[in-house]
């Protein structure tokens, strides 16, 4: 007993001074202009003890005398302060264009010094994304990251957005990157209409045309994002494996911090759109012999003098209003052993198009705790509920109905006295386009999504040389989708109404375990660090869909109100098991070599080819540290990297699935897709090199990257095969593509004074990819969903761009002159010879894009704006073609003018030395097939350029204790306020399909899409 008391006494005598040495250090972190900086990482050097500054720039951390505090924030230089006798350490961070000592997020959520990275990546602060006030944070990335291209399908609330890094390399599969949040993947799927029961029949199928559903990344609240890092190529994302063949976007969400308190922000938004096409008001509708309107074509007699015209376009569109509310509670214990954050947000938007709306509610909770010296936990949960009402697009949408509705008729009168749909022609309800008011009132497109994302993280440090990090997570959601085609509408009349309902239930489970080995010296100059790990992903999607045809009561929307019903139940499962490792060699902190390897086992490739290994190697050389004499002029590093990464197929791509059949005796049978037991993974090999430079004491920085990637054995989906096989479509290996590009980021601070500063960032990108091989020598590959209007689609051939367009274009002779039909005097289209689509050199890939961001600060006032510039790339203006073929375009006003088309007759001499010149005169108003059979080729607008003001924000920090708040600010944000372009359509940023369509999709095909609206937000933010 005496020995025990003596031992306890000795322990107290030793431990007492040790505990006494550790104390709480507090302080404030500000910018060079004295503005408090939020989110600054404060770390005790050489330990895992860390915290972050609150919105007022304050921090608190436990440290002992002699330890060093490190202060880091994206875009500023690392600051270090030694802990002495003082308890308050205030720090001012200096903005720099390049900080090689910054700690950045890399693959698997690991942190690494920027100087050690041999691959290209770029980060954006969450506050930059949030201040754009966009409902879908994807749309805030365009122009902010070099090499990232974001395309929204339309300007309707909830429209899906696709994001592509370094261009389109896959011909038919997805080109979108992997989304990682807090270490684990999150689903970014867009509902494919193939899940709807109506898509089982070609007469009722949507085929991803005319409809849209949100991409699931839009469920996230941008106010919860701390940082977003783009890993641009396979080199940077190699550790993520096959899902990151197209790069990765790594999101780190916010955590609580000491003194966080309560934050509330709110904003209101008003939107208007410029969806105004110039329509001719000279010629009226085509009439029949009895004088009745024979169609919605405008090749009739001129309007009588004094005809009253209605501005149906302007009367239909409205001012859109939205509101946003964010409330956050956060804090931490005095010693930062536990922190918490709880945030709620609510968005409600009414779009500029009638009946379009979007509402979203988010609840986010997170907590970190240091349980003891060897165990740390990190728990997070995100719940979201989204309710989205969209409108149809294309020729079944309200925009085309608006423009085709007679301008001498008030479109607001869309009902008869009996309350039924009013028609203006004799062609019938199943052929005449819907009145736009009737369309949005009766045809419904709705999606409701409940989503829960959970993530449990553990860091165990049982030994001094490393730790074990484990993340277990689930991403589950249920999406209830409804598509109603009214019994009296043009799309539903033939069937007396159609009602699609589909409940899509998705469950994604992920488990990630990583053993990290800290930097360990091998010699006095060389050290090594690394990791090994394992990941298991189990993905399951179940769709319960039903279609009801034939409404008994035309005004009662219910599946029970339909006469004929059929079901479609789909189960999609995929499992991925992976082992990976990484080793980093460090020579004197200026030369690094990183080697990685990963092996995946996937369930979507037949054995034994479902197991495949791929490596990567990269190197970083900080030449300004290796040769200190050059620091007087420049600071920087060189980097180079190589990676090979595999990519698997979609589920059930190699084995046919049984489907229920509607034949005489029912039962089950195979569907369209045939087997391919020889299917193997495709491989992408990529090499990149780059340089990062800093001049003038960090005032000017340059980051340049050149890359080249080759994809072989690419899997092309849905290739038509011989019907004698008993199947129609096959998924085959055999395609190859080659990509190359150049990325350039310039950062600078032209002015830096105590009261005024100006920071500028320029992102320049030029990329392109061509097809070098197609499976089995097929002449063309295309995604059928993109054949959405006329005879143009996203077809590609060997030697063409992956963004090319093919179609039934005009025939030409060997000298390039148009071939003219001797019987009509009109040009001959290629389908007169064969059913093959032809190439005419159309490419939607731009020559280059530029994003120019500027931040100006004067005392408490700041101004941020982003300019988006594009040079080149073609766009198919299908809307204009549609209007022209119906006589509404102003280009048809000269229809009474006789003309001769320049070309040669197709009389057998067209390819001779002396072809017969065309001299046949015709009058378009008489031979209206000049317009109605006009080739879409004439409406593919080449070399489209634009200058767009993406967003602009003016913010003022309110001095004093406004509303007794610690901080307060007001802001005014504008989005898409102006665009200067040579495109004649409504908006060159367009996608005729949805983000669910693979390959290049229908990006750059403009048919009946509403443009991005101009929006202005006014808001206030306060902190207590």
PDB file of N, CA and C in Angstrom, residues 70 203 269 364 652 656 702 753 934 991:
ATOM      1  N   UNK A  70       0.976  26.616 -36.849  1.00  0.00           N
ATOM      2  CA  UNK A  70       0.978  26.852 -38.285  1.00  0.00           C
ATOM      3  C   UNK A  70      -0.416  27.310 -38.722  1.00  0.00           C
ATOM      4  N   UNK A 203     -43.335   3.663 -78.905  1.00  0.00           N
ATOM      5  CA  UNK A 203     -44.383   4.649 -79.174  1.00  0.00           C
ATOM      6  C   UNK A 203     -44.665   5.549 -77.978  1.00  0.00           C
ATOM      7  N   UNK A 269     -34.287  36.489 -54.366  1.00  0.00           N
ATOM      8  CA  UNK A 269     -33.763  36.537 -55.726  1.00  0.00           C
ATOM      9  C   UNK A 269     -34.902  36.794 -56.712  1.00  0.00           C
ATOM     10  N   UNK A 364     -27.876  19.321 -41.768  1.00  0.00           N
ATOM     11  CA  UNK A 364     -26.528  18.755 -41.734  1.00  0.00           C
ATOM     12  C   UNK A 364     -25.994  18.799 -40.311  1.00  0.00           C
ATOM     13  N   UNK A 652     -24.590  -5.640 -65.716  1.00  0.00           N
ATOM     14  CA  UNK A 652     -25.243  -6.579 -66.626  1.00  0.00           C
ATOM     15  C   UNK A 652     -24.922  -6.302 -68.093  1.00  0.00           C
ATOM     16  N   UNK A 656     -27.183 -11.156 -70.734  1.00  0.00           N
ATOM     17  CA  UNK A 656     -28.559 -10.676 -70.926  1.00  0.00           C
ATOM     18  C   UNK A 656     -29.413 -10.928 -69.696  1.00  0.00           C
ATOM     19  N   UNK A 702       2.047  31.265 -61.709  1.00  0.00           N
ATOM     20  CA  UNK A 702       1.696  30.576 -62.954  1.00  0.00           C
ATOM     21  C   UNK A 702       1.687  29.080 -62.706  1.00  0.00           C
ATOM     22  N   UNK A 753      -2.625  47.038 -50.806  1.00  0.00           N
ATOM     23  CA  UNK A 753      -2.405  48.130 -49.877  1.00  0.00           C
ATOM     24  C   UNK A 753      -3.268  47.901 -48.640  1.00  0.00           C
ATOM     25  N   UNK A 934     -35.436  21.539 -95.861  1.00  0.00           N
ATOM     26  CA  UNK A 934     -34.125  22.182 -95.729  1.00  0.00           C
ATOM     27  C   UNK A 934     -33.234  21.379 -94.786  1.00  0.00           C
ATOM     28  N   UNK A 991     -28.044  21.745 -73.583  1.00  0.00           N
ATOM     29  CA  UNK A 991     -27.958  20.300 -73.733  1.00  0.00           C
ATOM     30  C   UNK A 991     -29.358  19.799 -74.079  1.00  0.00           C
TER      31      UNK A 991
END
